């Protein structure tokens, strides 16, 4: 199992506290809960999956392991995978778009009252996730960014609480901006190049679109320059 888990999922696992009762939403193969149980970090998890194929594959992986009593696989949409009486304390949602993660949280937000921590790894639109957290009384307590197979992944860790973010923090991440790691700089340099190329393609008379794109590029440059 240890060899199967990606660097990205290992990093997500780093943010799951000892003895958490974990719900892994969109668990697919259930590698994350399996890794956490196997590592002795947690003793119980629910692996939630909405699609039958991945659900079956998660079930099979759990059945084939010695951790059958520690991980329950449930076929469910988002946070419908657990009930209050399950007394879950931490949710992980990894490997999906930021908008989908925000939608899943929104659809099940009544169930979040008991949660001590959310560990979220959007593949894109991280700012949508930060904005949702901010609107729903979750504050970021940690963030990290990593590169794997040429792609950059951000991990956002939130706990109950209120903290307003600036527009820059919402877009780039309050902790990530502070840390200004190599991966962070690479990600945004790459994004600026991509946007610049896109800008060249926009006809000169599409003024609003060009202005919006130009503003995004300017913002990235400003953030990267400040720390260099
Ligand atoms: N979490 C794993 C990871 O990070 O490697 C798997 C990521 S996989 C790309 C996304 C998984 O989320 C898919 O298996 C998909 O079926 C599942 N999924 C998408 N929307 C979901 C929802 N609303 N509820 C539960 N699972 C969902």
PDB file of C-alpha atoms and ligand atoms in Angstrom:
ATOM      1  CA  UNK A   1       0.000   0.000   0.000  1.00  0.00           C
ATOM      2  CA  UNK A   2       2.687   2.490   0.983  1.00  0.00           C
ATOM      3  CA  UNK A   3       4.217   2.315  -2.477  1.00  0.00           C
ATOM      4  CA  UNK A   4       0.869   3.076  -4.127  1.00  0.00           C
ATOM      5  CA  UNK A   5       0.115   6.331  -2.422  1.00  0.00           C
ATOM      6  CA  UNK A   6       1.113   9.479  -4.272  1.00  0.00           C
ATOM      7  CA  UNK A   7       3.272  12.285  -2.878  1.00  0.00           C
ATOM      8  CA  UNK A   8       0.134  14.455  -3.101  1.00  0.00           C
ATOM      9  CA  UNK A   9      -1.994  12.125  -0.962  1.00  0.00           C
ATOM     10  CA  UNK A  10       0.879  11.644   1.500  1.00  0.00           C
ATOM     11  CA  UNK A  11       0.936  15.402   1.994  1.00  0.00           C
ATOM     12  CA  UNK A  12      -2.824  15.438   2.531  1.00  0.00           C
ATOM     13  CA  UNK A  13      -2.332  12.694   5.123  1.00  0.00           C
ATOM     14  CA  UNK A  14       0.196  14.853   7.000  1.00  0.00           C
ATOM     15  CA  UNK A  15      -2.634  17.168   8.007  1.00  0.00           C
ATOM     16  CA  UNK A  16      -4.900  14.514   9.481  1.00  0.00           C
ATOM     17  CA  UNK A  17      -4.526  14.607  13.269  1.00  0.00           C
ATOM     18  CA  UNK A  18      -3.743  11.548  15.360  1.00  0.00           C
ATOM     19  CA  UNK A  19      -6.879   9.527  16.219  1.00  0.00           C
ATOM     20  CA  UNK A  20      -9.153  11.564  13.976  1.00  0.00           C
ATOM     21  CA  UNK A  21     -12.385   9.911  12.885  1.00  0.00           C
ATOM     22  CA  UNK A  22     -11.985  10.556   9.201  1.00  0.00           C
ATOM     23  CA  UNK A  23     -14.449  10.886   6.339  1.00  0.00           C
ATOM     24  CA  UNK A  24     -12.633  10.757   3.007  1.00  0.00           C
ATOM     25  CA  UNK A  25     -15.071  12.093   0.413  1.00  0.00           C
ATOM     26  CA  UNK A  26     -14.436  10.910  -3.145  1.00  0.00           C
ATOM     27  CA  UNK A  27     -12.107   8.240  -1.843  1.00  0.00           C
ATOM     28  CA  UNK A  28     -11.904   6.307  -5.129  1.00  0.00           C
ATOM     29  CA  UNK A  29      -9.474   3.454  -4.345  1.00  0.00           C
ATOM     30  CA  UNK A  30      -9.506   4.364  -0.599  1.00  0.00           C
ATOM     31  CA  UNK A  31      -5.716   4.725  -0.606  1.00  0.00           C
ATOM     32  CA  UNK A  32      -5.778   7.684   1.753  1.00  0.00           C
ATOM     33  CA  UNK A  33      -7.744   6.076   4.622  1.00  0.00           C
ATOM     34  CA  UNK A  34      -5.837   2.834   4.130  1.00  0.00           C
ATOM     35  CA  UNK A  35      -2.517   4.661   4.360  1.00  0.00           C
ATOM     36  CA  UNK A  36      -3.612   6.523   7.493  1.00  0.00           C
ATOM     37  CA  UNK A  37      -4.847   3.395   9.267  1.00  0.00           C
ATOM     38  CA  UNK A  38      -1.768   1.465   8.218  1.00  0.00           C
ATOM     39  CA  UNK A  39       0.466   4.272   9.517  1.00  0.00           C
ATOM     40  CA  UNK A  40      -1.295   4.195  12.900  1.00  0.00           C
ATOM     41  CA  UNK A  41      -2.566   7.763  12.587  1.00  0.00           C
ATOM     42  CA  UNK A  42      -6.254   6.844  12.673  1.00  0.00           C
ATOM     43  CA  UNK A  43      -8.276   3.833  13.772  1.00  0.00           C
ATOM     44  CA  UNK A  44     -11.534   4.481  11.969  1.00  0.00           C
ATOM     45  CA  UNK A  45     -12.545   6.032   8.660  1.00  0.00           C
ATOM     46  CA  UNK A  46     -15.462   6.228   6.278  1.00  0.00           C
ATOM     47  CA  UNK A  47     -14.515   6.202   2.609  1.00  0.00           C
ATOM     48  CA  UNK A  48     -17.315   7.894   0.658  1.00  0.00           C
ATOM     49  CA  UNK A  49     -17.807   7.435  -3.090  1.00  0.00           C
ATOM     50  CA  UNK A  50     -20.642   8.494  -5.336  1.00  0.00           C
ATOM     51  CA  UNK A  51     -19.660   6.487  -8.438  1.00  0.00           C
ATOM     52  CA  UNK A  52     -20.144   2.742  -8.498  1.00  0.00           C
ATOM     53  CA  UNK A  53     -16.793   1.774 -10.149  1.00  0.00           C
ATOM     54  CA  UNK A  54     -14.551   3.588  -7.656  1.00  0.00           C
ATOM     55  CA  UNK A  55     -16.856   2.487  -4.804  1.00  0.00           C
ATOM     56  CA  UNK A  56     -16.359  -1.161  -5.803  1.00  0.00           C
ATOM     57  CA  UNK A  57     -12.628  -0.652  -6.115  1.00  0.00           C
ATOM     58  CA  UNK A  58     -12.482   0.926  -2.637  1.00  0.00           C
ATOM     59  CA  UNK A  59     -14.508  -1.970  -1.200  1.00  0.00           C
ATOM     60  CA  UNK A  60     -12.235  -4.499  -2.842  1.00  0.00           C
ATOM     61  CA  UNK A  61      -9.094  -2.783  -1.549  1.00  0.00           C
ATOM     62  CA  UNK A  62     -10.460  -2.709   1.981  1.00  0.00           C
ATOM     63  CA  UNK A  63     -11.600  -6.341   1.760  1.00  0.00           C
ATOM     64  CA  UNK A  64      -8.145  -7.366   0.558  1.00  0.00           C
ATOM     65  CA  UNK A  65      -6.482  -5.583   3.474  1.00  0.00           C
ATOM     66  CA  UNK A  66      -6.291  -6.465   7.144  1.00  0.00           C
ATOM     67  CA  UNK A  67      -8.126  -3.237   8.003  1.00  0.00           C
ATOM     68  CA  UNK A  68     -11.691  -4.370   7.181  1.00  0.00           C
ATOM     69  CA  UNK A  69     -12.888  -3.433  10.644  1.00  0.00           C
ATOM     70  CA  UNK A  70     -11.374   0.046  10.533  1.00  0.00           C
ATOM     71  CA  UNK A  71     -12.683   1.445   7.246  1.00  0.00           C
ATOM     72  CA  UNK A  72     -16.277   1.499   6.033  1.00  0.00           C
ATOM     73  CA  UNK A  73     -16.898   2.208   2.375  1.00  0.00           C
ATOM     74  CA  UNK A  74     -20.199   3.963   1.696  1.00  0.00           C
ATOM     75  CA  UNK A  75     -21.836   4.734  -1.628  1.00  0.00           C
ATOM     76  CA  UNK A  76     -22.979   8.304  -1.108  1.00  0.00           C
ATOM     77  CA  UNK A  77     -22.971  11.782  -2.582  1.00  0.00           C
ATOM     78  CA  UNK A  78     -20.586  14.097  -0.720  1.00  0.00           C
ATOM     79  CA  UNK A  79     -21.242  14.538   2.979  1.00  0.00           C
ATOM     80  CA  UNK A  80     -24.213  12.151   2.852  1.00  0.00           C
ATOM     81  CA  UNK A  81     -21.540   9.503   3.556  1.00  0.00           C
ATOM     82  CA  UNK A  82     -21.870  10.097   7.304  1.00  0.00           C
ATOM     83  CA  UNK A  83     -24.407  10.971   9.986  1.00  0.00           C
ATOM     84  CA  UNK A  84     -24.050  12.896  13.214  1.00  0.00           C
ATOM     85  CA  UNK A  85     -24.043   9.674  15.241  1.00  0.00           C
ATOM     86  CA  UNK A  86     -20.902   8.512  13.408  1.00  0.00           C
ATOM     87  CA  UNK A  87     -19.100  11.238  15.392  1.00  0.00           C
ATOM     88  CA  UNK A  88     -16.641  12.019  12.663  1.00  0.00           C
ATOM     89  CA  UNK A  89     -14.104  14.758  13.354  1.00  0.00           C
ATOM     90  CA  UNK A  90     -12.151  15.360  10.142  1.00  0.00           C
ATOM     91  CA  UNK A  91     -13.058  15.459   6.453  1.00  0.00           C
ATOM     92  CA  UNK A  92     -10.635  15.083   3.574  1.00  0.00           C
ATOM     93  CA  UNK A  93     -11.664  15.937   0.005  1.00  0.00           C
ATOM     94  CA  UNK A  94      -8.833  15.554  -2.490  1.00  0.00           C
ATOM     95  CA  UNK A  95      -8.278  15.401  -6.217  1.00  0.00           C
ATOM     96  CA  UNK A  96     -11.366  17.312  -7.394  1.00  0.00           C
ATOM     97  CA  UNK A  97     -11.968  20.753  -8.804  1.00  0.00           C
ATOM     98  CA  UNK A  98     -12.273  23.594  -6.308  1.00  0.00           C
ATOM     99  CA  UNK A  99     -15.791  24.406  -7.384  1.00  0.00           C
ATOM    100  CA  UNK A 100     -16.941  20.820  -6.842  1.00  0.00           C
ATOM    101  CA  UNK A 101     -15.331  20.781  -3.388  1.00  0.00           C
ATOM    102  CA  UNK A 102     -17.129  24.011  -2.488  1.00  0.00           C
ATOM    103  CA  UNK A 103     -20.419  22.565  -3.823  1.00  0.00           C
ATOM    104  CA  UNK A 104     -19.996  19.389  -1.759  1.00  0.00           C
ATOM    105  CA  UNK A 105     -19.345  21.435   1.385  1.00  0.00           C
ATOM    106  CA  UNK A 106     -22.280  23.724   0.637  1.00  0.00           C
ATOM    107  CA  UNK A 107     -24.695  20.825   0.053  1.00  0.00           C
ATOM    108  CA  UNK A 108     -23.757  19.219   3.372  1.00  0.00           C
ATOM    109  CA  UNK A 109     -22.951  22.237   5.458  1.00  0.00           C
ATOM    110  CA  UNK A 110     -25.361  21.357   8.280  1.00  0.00           C
ATOM    111  CA  UNK A 111     -23.131  18.386   8.986  1.00  0.00           C
ATOM    112  CA  UNK A 112     -20.009  20.462   9.420  1.00  0.00           C
ATOM    113  CA  UNK A 113     -20.850  21.761  12.885  1.00  0.00           C
ATOM    114  CA  UNK A 114     -19.169  18.799  14.550  1.00  0.00           C
ATOM    115  CA  UNK A 115     -16.037  18.925  12.376  1.00  0.00           C
ATOM    116  CA  UNK A 116     -12.729  19.819  13.927  1.00  0.00           C
ATOM    117  CA  UNK A 117     -10.819  20.067  10.674  1.00  0.00           C
ATOM    118  CA  UNK A 118     -11.223  20.029   6.897  1.00  0.00           C
ATOM    119  CA  UNK A 119      -8.286  19.027   4.713  1.00  0.00           C
ATOM    120  CA  UNK A 120      -9.005  20.032   1.130  1.00  0.00           C
ATOM    121  CA  UNK A 121      -6.913  19.500  -1.967  1.00  0.00           C
ATOM    122  CA  UNK A 122      -8.537  21.182  -4.952  1.00  0.00           C
ATOM    123  CA  UNK A 123      -6.961  20.534  -8.353  1.00  0.00           C
ATOM    124  CA  UNK A 124      -7.898  24.046  -9.475  1.00  0.00           C
ATOM    125  CA  UNK A 125      -9.944  27.121  -8.439  1.00  0.00           C
ATOM    126  CA  UNK A 126      -8.486  27.125  -4.952  1.00  0.00           C
ATOM    127  CA  UNK A 127      -9.882  30.628  -4.443  1.00  0.00           C
ATOM    128  CA  UNK A 128     -13.443  29.226  -4.691  1.00  0.00           C
ATOM    129  CA  UNK A 129     -12.651  26.945  -1.780  1.00  0.00           C
ATOM    130  CA  UNK A 130     -11.079  29.731   0.294  1.00  0.00           C
ATOM    131  CA  UNK A 131     -14.077  31.972  -0.364  1.00  0.00           C
ATOM    132  CA  UNK A 132     -16.482  29.208   0.697  1.00  0.00           C
ATOM    133  CA  UNK A 133     -14.531  28.594   3.917  1.00  0.00           C
ATOM    134  CA  UNK A 134     -14.513  32.305   4.703  1.00  0.00           C
ATOM    135  CA  UNK A 135     -18.275  32.630   4.153  1.00  0.00           C
ATOM    136  CA  UNK A 136     -18.995  29.602   6.307  1.00  0.00           C
ATOM    137  CA  UNK A 137     -16.945  30.285   9.408  1.00  0.00           C
ATOM    138  CA  UNK A 138     -13.943  28.140   8.698  1.00  0.00           C
ATOM    139  CA  UNK A 139     -10.502  29.680   8.895  1.00  0.00           C
ATOM    140  CA  UNK A 140      -7.371  28.460   7.227  1.00  0.00           C
ATOM    141  CA  UNK A 141      -4.819  27.153   9.719  1.00  0.00           C
ATOM    142  CA  UNK A 142      -2.256  25.824   7.242  1.00  0.00           C
ATOM    143  CA  UNK A 143      -1.584  25.511   3.536  1.00  0.00           C
ATOM    144  CA  UNK A 144       1.015  23.845   1.433  1.00  0.00           C
ATOM    145  CA  UNK A 145       1.840  23.450  -2.232  1.00  0.00           C
ATOM    146  CA  UNK A 146       3.670  20.649  -3.970  1.00  0.00           C
ATOM    147  CA  UNK A 147       4.612  19.558  -7.441  1.00  0.00           C
ATOM    148  CA  UNK A 148       4.066  16.031  -8.718  1.00  0.00           C
ATOM    149  CA  UNK A 149       4.455  14.810 -12.303  1.00  0.00           C
ATOM    150  CA  UNK A 150       4.645  18.385 -13.552  1.00  0.00           C
ATOM    151  CA  UNK A 151       1.444  19.539 -11.820  1.00  0.00           C
ATOM    152  CA  UNK A 152       1.108  21.808  -8.810  1.00  0.00           C
ATOM    153  CA  UNK A 153      -1.299  20.957  -6.003  1.00  0.00           C
ATOM    154  CA  UNK A 154      -2.402  23.138  -3.122  1.00  0.00           C
ATOM    155  CA  UNK A 155      -3.636  21.709   0.166  1.00  0.00           C
ATOM    156  CA  UNK A 156      -5.849  23.881   2.368  1.00  0.00           C
ATOM    157  CA  UNK A 157      -6.405  23.038   6.027  1.00  0.00           C
ATOM    158  CA  UNK A 158      -9.304  24.733   7.800  1.00  0.00           C
ATOM    159  CA  UNK A 159     -10.819  24.687  11.276  1.00  0.00           C
ATOM    160  CA  UNK A 160     -13.884  26.404  12.726  1.00  0.00           C
ATOM    161  CA  UNK A 161     -13.276  30.124  13.165  1.00  0.00           C
ATOM    162  CA  UNK A 162     -13.503  33.448  11.403  1.00  0.00           C
ATOM    163  CA  UNK A 163     -10.767  35.214   9.541  1.00  0.00           C
ATOM    164  CA  UNK A 164     -11.314  37.591   6.690  1.00  0.00           C
ATOM    165  CA  UNK A 165      -8.952  37.272   3.776  1.00  0.00           C
ATOM    166  CA  UNK A 166      -7.722  40.015   1.493  1.00  0.00           C
ATOM    167  CA  UNK A 167      -8.359  39.540  -2.243  1.00  0.00           C
ATOM    168  CA  UNK A 168      -4.691  38.568  -2.681  1.00  0.00           C
ATOM    169  CA  UNK A 169      -4.874  36.045   0.169  1.00  0.00           C
ATOM    170  CA  UNK A 170      -8.045  34.535  -1.259  1.00  0.00           C
ATOM    171  CA  UNK A 171      -6.466  34.125  -4.667  1.00  0.00           C
ATOM    172  CA  UNK A 172      -2.977  33.020  -3.677  1.00  0.00           C
ATOM    173  CA  UNK A 173      -3.398  31.669  -0.142  1.00  0.00           C
ATOM    174  CA  UNK A 174      -2.399  33.559   3.022  1.00  0.00           C
ATOM    175  CA  UNK A 175       0.182  30.997   4.129  1.00  0.00           C
ATOM    176  CA  UNK A 176       1.436  30.269   0.621  1.00  0.00           C
ATOM    177  CA  UNK A 177       2.065  33.965  -0.063  1.00  0.00           C
ATOM    178  CA  UNK A 178       3.982  34.265   3.204  1.00  0.00           C
ATOM    179  CA  UNK A 179       6.057  31.195   2.561  1.00  0.00           C
ATOM    180  CA  UNK A 180       6.711  31.985  -1.116  1.00  0.00           C
ATOM    181  CA  UNK A 181       8.141  28.514  -1.751  1.00  0.00           C
ATOM    182  CA  UNK A 182       9.861  27.506  -4.986  1.00  0.00           C
ATOM    183  CA  UNK A 183       6.790  25.499  -5.983  1.00  0.00           C
ATOM    184  CA  UNK A 184       4.522  28.476  -5.359  1.00  0.00           C
ATOM    185  CA  UNK A 185       6.721  30.744  -7.477  1.00  0.00           C
ATOM    186  CA  UNK A 186       6.932  28.163 -10.252  1.00  0.00           C
ATOM    187  CA  UNK A 187       3.188  27.650 -10.285  1.00  0.00           C
ATOM    188  CA  UNK A 188       2.401  31.324 -10.633  1.00  0.00           C
ATOM    189  CA  UNK A 189       5.205  32.059 -13.102  1.00  0.00           C
ATOM    190  CA  UNK A 190       3.792  29.290 -15.276  1.00  0.00           C
ATOM    191  CA  UNK A 191       0.273  30.689 -14.869  1.00  0.00           C
ATOM    192  CA  UNK A 192       1.446  34.197 -15.843  1.00  0.00           C
ATOM    193  CA  UNK A 193       3.048  32.821 -19.033  1.00  0.00           C
ATOM    194  CA  UNK A 194      -0.167  30.948 -19.853  1.00  0.00           C
ATOM    195  CA  UNK A 195      -2.286  34.053 -19.318  1.00  0.00           C
ATOM    196  CA  UNK A 196       0.122  36.190 -21.336  1.00  0.00           C
ATOM    197  CA  UNK A 197      -0.188  33.766 -24.272  1.00  0.00           C
ATOM    198  CA  UNK A 198      -3.982  33.845 -23.927  1.00  0.00           C
ATOM    199  CA  UNK A 199      -3.912  37.640 -23.845  1.00  0.00           C
ATOM    200  CA  UNK A 200      -2.134  37.744 -27.227  1.00  0.00           C
ATOM    201  CA  UNK A 201      -5.011  35.720 -28.687  1.00  0.00           C
ATOM    202  CA  UNK A 202      -7.733  38.127 -27.528  1.00  0.00           C
ATOM    203  CA  UNK A 203      -8.687  40.567 -30.313  1.00  0.00           C
ATOM    204  CA  UNK A 204      -7.780  44.200 -29.629  1.00  0.00           C
ATOM    205  CA  UNK A 205     -11.440  45.296 -29.605  1.00  0.00           C
ATOM    206  CA  UNK A 206     -12.345  42.926 -26.713  1.00  0.00           C
ATOM    207  CA  UNK A 207     -11.283  45.577 -24.268  1.00  0.00           C
ATOM    208  CA  UNK A 208     -12.948  44.276 -21.122  1.00  0.00           C
ATOM    209  CA  UNK A 209     -11.596  40.774 -21.542  1.00  0.00           C
ATOM    210  CA  UNK A 210      -8.098  42.110 -22.233  1.00  0.00           C
ATOM    211  CA  UNK A 211      -8.246  44.366 -19.192  1.00  0.00           C
ATOM    212  CA  UNK A 212      -9.369  41.506 -16.953  1.00  0.00           C
ATOM    213  CA  UNK A 213      -6.621  39.246 -18.213  1.00  0.00           C
ATOM    214  CA  UNK A 214      -4.029  42.015 -17.934  1.00  0.00           C
ATOM    215  CA  UNK A 215      -5.103  42.651 -14.347  1.00  0.00           C
ATOM    216  CA  UNK A 216      -4.653  38.980 -13.461  1.00  0.00           C
ATOM    217  CA  UNK A 217      -1.140  39.002 -14.906  1.00  0.00           C
ATOM    218  CA  UNK A 218      -0.291  42.236 -13.105  1.00  0.00           C
ATOM    219  CA  UNK A 219      -1.519  40.769  -9.807  1.00  0.00           C
ATOM    220  CA  UNK A 220       0.630  37.650 -10.202  1.00  0.00           C
ATOM    221  CA  UNK A 221       3.703  39.744 -10.990  1.00  0.00           C
ATOM    222  CA  UNK A 222       3.028  41.976  -8.012  1.00  0.00           C
ATOM    223  CA  UNK A 223       2.741  39.004  -5.647  1.00  0.00           C
ATOM    224  CA  UNK A 224       5.902  37.361  -6.953  1.00  0.00           C
ATOM    225  CA  UNK A 225       7.936  40.589  -6.973  1.00  0.00           C
ATOM    226  CA  UNK A 226       7.091  41.625  -3.426  1.00  0.00           C
ATOM    227  CA  UNK A 227       9.041  38.773  -1.907  1.00  0.00           C
ATOM    228  CA  UNK A 228      11.982  38.639  -4.301  1.00  0.00           C
TER     229      UNK A 228
HETATM  230  N1  LIG B   1      -9.521  11.394  -3.432  1.00  0.00           N
HETATM  231  C1  LIG B   1      -8.753  10.572  -4.364  1.00  0.00           C
HETATM  232  C2  LIG B   1      -7.444  11.217  -4.675  1.00  0.00           C
HETATM  233  O1  LIG B   1      -7.258  12.371  -4.326  1.00  0.00           O
HETATM  234  O2  LIG B   1      -6.581  10.553  -5.268  1.00  0.00           O
HETATM  235  C3  LIG B   1      -9.534  10.327  -5.625  1.00  0.00           C
HETATM  236  C4  LIG B   1      -9.697  11.520  -6.514  1.00  0.00           C
HETATM  237  S1  LIG B   1     -10.684  11.141  -7.911  1.00  0.00           S
HETATM  238  C5  LIG B   1      -9.975  12.122  -9.141  1.00  0.00           C
HETATM  239  C6  LIG B   1     -12.194  11.974  -7.504  1.00  0.00           C
HETATM  240  C7  LIG B   1     -13.204  11.008  -6.946  1.00  0.00           C
HETATM  241  O3  LIG B   1     -14.267  11.733  -6.358  1.00  0.00           O
HETATM  242  C8  LIG B   1     -13.828  10.123  -8.002  1.00  0.00           C
HETATM  243  O4  LIG B   1     -13.688   8.777  -7.632  1.00  0.00           O
HETATM  244  C9  LIG B   1     -15.310  10.552  -8.025  1.00  0.00           C
HETATM  245  O5  LIG B   1     -16.177   9.479  -8.297  1.00  0.00           O
HETATM  246  C10 LIG B   1     -15.473  11.083  -6.627  1.00  0.00           C
HETATM  247  N2  LIG B   1     -16.553  12.072  -6.460  1.00  0.00           N
HETATM  248  C11 LIG B   1     -16.862  13.106  -7.273  1.00  0.00           C
HETATM  249  N3  LIG B   1     -17.901  13.794  -6.786  1.00  0.00           N
HETATM  250  C12 LIG B   1     -18.272  13.182  -5.627  1.00  0.00           C
HETATM  251  C13 LIG B   1     -19.293  13.403  -4.676  1.00  0.00           C
HETATM  252  N4  LIG B   1     -20.168  14.409  -4.815  1.00  0.00           N
HETATM  253  N5  LIG B   1     -19.381  12.575  -3.618  1.00  0.00           N
HETATM  254  C14 LIG B   1     -18.518  11.548  -3.479  1.00  0.00           C
HETATM  255  N6  LIG B   1     -17.538  11.275  -4.361  1.00  0.00           N
HETATM  256  C15 LIG B   1     -17.409  12.086  -5.417  1.00  0.00           C
END
